[in-house]
Amino acid sequence: MKNKKFWLFVGAALLCLLLSSVPLLALWLTPD
């Protein structure tokens, strides 16, 4: 498993992206 560190980085980046998009999505879906 040479690319273990690479996949760990990709997974962390995707997780950060997902976590940052959740509040924006909630804000967008919630009417004023």
PQR file of N, CA, C, O and H, with PARSE charges and radii, in Angstrom:
ATOM      1  N   MET A   1       0.845  -1.204   0.000 -0.4000 1.5000
ATOM      2  CA  MET A   1       0.000   0.000   0.000 -0.0000 2.0000
ATOM      3  C   MET A   1       0.880   1.254   0.000  0.5500 1.7000
ATOM      4  O   MET A   1       1.093   1.875   1.041 -0.5500 1.4000
ATOM      5  N   LYS A   2       1.382   1.612  -1.172 -0.4000 1.5000
ATOM      6  CA  LYS A   2       2.234   2.801  -1.274 -0.0000 2.0000
ATOM      7  C   LYS A   2       1.402   4.084  -1.207  0.5500 1.7000
ATOM      8  O   LYS A   2       1.864   5.114  -0.717 -0.5500 1.4000
ATOM      9  H   LYS A   2       1.209   1.107  -2.018  0.4000 1.0000
ATOM     10  N   ASN A   3       0.171   4.002  -1.708 -0.4000 1.5000
ATOM     11  CA  ASN A   3      -0.650   5.208  -1.807 -0.0000 2.0000
ATOM     12  C   ASN A   3      -1.565   5.423  -0.598  0.5500 1.7000
ATOM     13  O   ASN A   3      -2.563   6.138  -0.688 -0.5500 1.4000
ATOM     14  H   ASN A   3      -0.205   3.166  -2.107  0.4000 1.0000
ATOM     15  N   LYS A   4      -1.218   4.800   0.532 -0.4000 1.5000
ATOM     16  CA  LYS A   4      -2.068   4.921   1.716 -0.0000 2.0000
ATOM     17  C   LYS A   4      -2.165   6.374   2.182  0.5500 1.7000
ATOM     18  O   LYS A   4      -3.242   6.857   2.532 -0.5500 1.4000
ATOM     19  H   LYS A   4      -0.407   4.219   0.605  0.4000 1.0000
ATOM     20  N   LYS A   5      -1.020   7.061   2.180 -0.4000 1.5000
ATOM     21  CA  LYS A   5      -0.996   8.456   2.618 -0.0000 2.0000
ATOM     22  C   LYS A   5      -1.791   9.335   1.658  0.5500 1.7000
ATOM     23  O   LYS A   5      -2.468  10.276   2.073 -0.5500 1.4000
ATOM     24  H   LYS A   5      -0.145   6.668   1.895  0.4000 1.0000
ATOM     25  N   PHE A   6      -1.698   9.011   0.368 -0.4000 1.5000
ATOM     26  CA  PHE A   6      -2.440   9.769  -0.642 -0.0000 2.0000
ATOM     27  C   PHE A   6      -3.945   9.641  -0.440  0.5500 1.7000
ATOM     28  O   PHE A   6      -4.672  10.634  -0.485 -0.5500 1.4000
ATOM     29  H   PHE A   6      -1.149   8.246   0.032  0.4000 1.0000
ATOM     30  N   TRP A   7      -4.413   8.395  -0.212 -0.4000 1.5000
ATOM     31  CA  TRP A   7      -5.846   8.174  -0.016 -0.0000 2.0000
ATOM     32  C   TRP A   7      -6.332   8.780   1.292  0.5500 1.7000
ATOM     33  O   TRP A   7      -7.477   9.222   1.392 -0.5500 1.4000
ATOM     34  H   TRP A   7      -3.822   7.589  -0.175  0.4000 1.0000
ATOM     35  N   LEU A   8      -5.447   8.801   2.309 -0.4000 1.5000
ATOM     36  CA  LEU A   8      -5.792   9.423   3.586 -0.0000 2.0000
ATOM     37  C   LEU A   8      -5.998  10.924   3.385  0.5500 1.7000
ATOM     38  O   LEU A   8      -6.915  11.518   3.951 -0.5500 1.4000
ATOM     39  H   LEU A   8      -4.517   8.442   2.228  0.4000 1.0000
ATOM     40  N   PHE A   9      -5.129  11.527   2.569 -0.4000 1.5000
ATOM     41  CA  PHE A   9      -5.230  12.955   2.270 -0.0000 2.0000
ATOM     42  C   PHE A   9      -6.507  13.257   1.483  0.5500 1.7000
ATOM     43  O   PHE A   9      -7.205  14.231   1.767 -0.5500 1.4000
ATOM     44  H   PHE A   9      -4.384  11.044   2.109  0.4000 1.0000
ATOM     45  N   VAL A  10      -6.805  12.413   0.494 -0.4000 1.5000
ATOM     46  CA  VAL A  10      -8.015  12.583  -0.316 -0.0000 2.0000
ATOM     47  C   VAL A  10      -9.262  12.456   0.558  0.5500 1.7000
ATOM     48  O   VAL A  10     -10.202  13.242   0.437 -0.5500 1.4000
ATOM     49  H   VAL A  10      -6.239  11.621   0.264  0.4000 1.0000
ATOM     50  N   GLY A  11      -9.257  11.456   1.437 -0.4000 1.5000
ATOM     51  CA  GLY A  11     -10.399  11.246   2.333 -0.0000 2.0000
ATOM     52  C   GLY A  11     -10.600  12.432   3.268  0.5500 1.7000
ATOM     53  O   GLY A  11     -11.730  12.860   3.505 -0.5500 1.4000
ATOM     54  H   GLY A  11      -8.494  10.817   1.535  0.4000 1.0000
ATOM     55  N   ALA A  12      -9.500  12.959   3.799 -0.4000 1.5000
ATOM     56  CA  ALA A  12      -9.580  14.105   4.705 -0.0000 2.0000
ATOM     57  C   ALA A  12     -10.089  15.347   3.968  0.5500 1.7000
ATOM     58  O   ALA A  12     -10.890  16.112   4.505 -0.5500 1.4000
ATOM     59  H   ALA A  12      -8.583  12.611   3.607  0.4000 1.0000
ATOM     60  N   ALA A  13      -9.621  15.536   2.743 -0.4000 1.5000
ATOM     61  CA  ALA A  13     -10.052  16.684   1.947 -0.0000 2.0000
ATOM     62  C   ALA A  13     -11.543  16.599   1.624  0.5500 1.7000
ATOM     63  O   ALA A  13     -12.260  17.597   1.706 -0.5500 1.4000
ATOM     64  H   ALA A  13      -8.971  14.915   2.307  0.4000 1.0000
ATOM     65  N   LEU A  14     -12.006  15.400   1.256 -0.4000 1.5000
ATOM     66  CA  LEU A  14     -13.422  15.207   0.957 -0.0000 2.0000
ATOM     67  C   LEU A  14     -14.279  15.419   2.198  0.5500 1.7000
ATOM     68  O   LEU A  14     -15.365  15.993   2.122 -0.5500 1.4000
ATOM     69  H   LEU A  14     -11.424  14.589   1.190  0.4000 1.0000
ATOM     70  N   LEU A  15     -13.784  14.952   3.339 -0.4000 1.5000
ATOM     71  CA  LEU A  15     -14.513  15.112   4.591 -0.0000 2.0000
ATOM     72  C   LEU A  15     -14.630  16.590   4.957  0.5500 1.7000
ATOM     73  O   LEU A  15     -15.689  17.046   5.387 -0.5500 1.4000
ATOM     74  H   LEU A  15     -12.902  14.486   3.400  0.4000 1.0000
ATOM     75  N   CYS A  16     -13.539  17.331   4.784 -0.4000 1.5000
ATOM     76  CA  CYS A  16     -13.554  18.770   5.070 -0.0000 2.0000
ATOM     77  C   CYS A  16     -14.520  19.495   4.137  0.5500 1.7000
ATOM     78  O   CYS A  16     -15.256  20.385   4.562 -0.5500 1.4000
ATOM     79  H   CYS A  16     -12.678  16.960   4.435  0.4000 1.0000
ATOM     80  N   LEU A  17     -14.511  19.110   2.876 -0.4000 1.5000
ATOM     81  CA  LEU A  17     -15.400  19.717   1.894 -0.0000 2.0000
ATOM     82  C   LEU A  17     -16.858  19.440   2.247  0.5500 1.7000
ATOM     83  O   LEU A  17     -17.708  20.326   2.159 -0.5500 1.4000
ATOM     84  H   LEU A  17     -13.914  18.387   2.530  0.4000 1.0000
ATOM     85  N   LEU A  18     -17.136  18.203   2.648 -0.4000 1.5000
ATOM     86  CA  LEU A  18     -18.487  17.813   3.030 -0.0000 2.0000
ATOM     87  C   LEU A  18     -18.949  18.590   4.257  0.5500 1.7000
ATOM     88  O   LEU A  18     -20.071  19.096   4.294 -0.5500 1.4000
ATOM     89  H   LEU A  18     -16.445  17.483   2.720  0.4000 1.0000
ATOM     90  N   LEU A  19     -18.085  18.682   5.255 -0.4000 1.5000
ATOM     91  CA  LEU A  19     -18.432  19.385   6.495 -0.0000 2.0000
ATOM     92  C   LEU A  19     -18.641  20.878   6.263  0.5500 1.7000
ATOM     93  O   LEU A  19     -19.474  21.499   6.924 -0.5500 1.4000
ATOM     94  H   LEU A  19     -17.174  18.272   5.225  0.4000 1.0000
ATOM     95  N   SER A  20     -17.890  21.454   5.331 -0.4000 1.5000
ATOM     96  CA  SER A  20     -18.021  22.884   5.060 -0.0000 2.0000
ATOM     97  C   SER A  20     -19.245  23.180   4.192  0.5500 1.7000
ATOM     98  O   SER A  20     -19.764  24.296   4.207 -0.5500 1.4000
ATOM     99  H   SER A  20     -17.213  20.949   4.794  0.4000 1.0000
ATOM    100  N   SER A  21     -19.704  22.177   3.435 -0.4000 1.5000
ATOM    101  CA  SER A  21     -20.852  22.391   2.553 -0.0000 2.0000
ATOM    102  C   SER A  21     -22.180  22.167   3.273  0.5500 1.7000
ATOM    103  O   SER A  21     -23.222  22.630   2.807 -0.5500 1.4000
ATOM    104  H   SER A  21     -19.282  21.271   3.422  0.4000 1.0000
ATOM    105  N   VAL A  22     -22.152  21.461   4.402 -0.4000 1.5000
ATOM    106  CA  VAL A  22     -23.386  21.179   5.142 -0.0000 2.0000
ATOM    107  C   VAL A  22     -24.086  22.445   5.648  0.5500 1.7000
ATOM    108  O   VAL A  22     -25.280  22.606   5.397 -0.5500 1.4000
ATOM    109  H   VAL A  22     -21.306  21.085   4.780  0.4000 1.0000
ATOM    110  N   PRO A  23     -23.381  23.364   6.360 -0.5600 1.5000
ATOM    111  CA  PRO A  23     -24.052  24.587   6.821  0.2800 2.0000
ATOM    112  C   PRO A  23     -24.530  25.467   5.667  0.5500 1.7000
ATOM    113  O   PRO A  23     -25.583  26.098   5.761 -0.5500 1.4000
ATOM    114  N   LEU A  24     -23.764  25.510   4.587 -0.4000 1.5000
ATOM    115  CA  LEU A  24     -24.165  26.309   3.424 -0.0000 2.0000
ATOM    116  C   LEU A  24     -25.434  25.749   2.799  0.5500 1.7000
ATOM    117  O   LEU A  24     -26.325  26.498   2.401 -0.5500 1.4000
ATOM    118  H   LEU A  24     -22.909  24.998   4.510  0.4000 1.0000
ATOM    119  N   LEU A  25     -25.507  24.419   2.715 -0.4000 1.5000
ATOM    120  CA  LEU A  25     -26.683  23.767   2.159 -0.0000 2.0000
ATOM    121  C   LEU A  25     -27.898  23.997   3.052  0.5500 1.7000
ATOM    122  O   LEU A  25     -28.993  24.267   2.558 -0.5500 1.4000
ATOM    123  H   LEU A  25     -24.783  23.810   3.038  0.4000 1.0000
ATOM    124  N   ALA A  26     -27.705  23.892   4.359 -0.4000 1.5000
ATOM    125  CA  ALA A  26     -28.792  24.118   5.315 -0.0000 2.0000
ATOM    126  C   ALA A  26     -29.281  25.565   5.233  0.5500 1.7000
ATOM    127  O   ALA A  26     -30.480  25.834   5.303 -0.5500 1.4000
ATOM    128  H   ALA A  26     -26.815  23.673   4.760  0.4000 1.0000
ATOM    129  N   LEU A  27     -28.332  26.489   5.082 -0.4000 1.5000
ATOM    130  CA  LEU A  27     -28.668  27.906   4.976 -0.0000 2.0000
ATOM    131  C   LEU A  27     -29.449  28.179   3.687  0.5500 1.7000
ATOM    132  O   LEU A  27     -30.377  28.988   3.667 -0.5500 1.4000
ATOM    133  H   LEU A  27     -27.358  26.271   5.025  0.4000 1.0000
ATOM    134  N   TRP A  28     -29.056  27.492   2.618 -0.4000 1.5000
ATOM    135  CA  TRP A  28     -29.701  27.671   1.316 -0.0000 2.0000
ATOM    136  C   TRP A  28     -31.103  27.070   1.305  0.5500 1.7000
ATOM    137  O   TRP A  28     -32.016  27.624   0.693 -0.5500 1.4000
ATOM    138  H   TRP A  28     -28.302  26.835   2.634  0.4000 1.0000
ATOM    139  N   LEU A  29     -31.272  25.925   1.988 -0.4000 1.5000
ATOM    140  CA  LEU A  29     -32.565  25.245   2.002 -0.0000 2.0000
ATOM    141  C   LEU A  29     -33.553  25.895   2.958  0.5500 1.7000
ATOM    142  O   LEU A  29     -34.765  25.770   2.782 -0.5500 1.4000
ATOM    143  H   LEU A  29     -30.530  25.475   2.485  0.4000 1.0000
ATOM    144  N   THR A  30     -33.040  26.588   3.972 -0.4000 1.5000
ATOM    145  CA  THR A  30     -33.921  27.226   4.957 -0.0000 2.0000
ATOM    146  C   THR A  30     -34.406  28.575   4.437  0.5500 1.7000
ATOM    147  O   THR A  30     -33.600  29.459   4.145 -0.5500 1.4000
ATOM    148  H   THR A  30     -32.055  26.689   4.115  0.4000 1.0000
ATOM    149  N   PRO A  31     -35.728  28.732   4.323 -0.5600 1.5000
ATOM    150  CA  PRO A  31     -36.273  30.013   3.853  0.2800 2.0000
ATOM    151  C   PRO A  31     -36.099  31.101   4.912  0.5500 1.7000
ATOM    152  O   PRO A  31     -36.038  30.818   6.108 -0.5500 1.4000
ATOM    153  N   ASP A  32     -36.020  32.337   4.456 -0.4000 1.5000
ATOM    154  CA  ASP A  32     -35.828  33.454   5.390 -0.0000 2.0000
ATOM    155  C   ASP A  32     -37.065  33.672   6.247  0.5500 1.7000
ATOM    156  O   ASP A  32     -37.083  34.570   7.089 -0.5500 1.4000
ATOM    157  H   ASP A  32     -36.070  32.568   3.484  0.4000 1.0000
TER
END
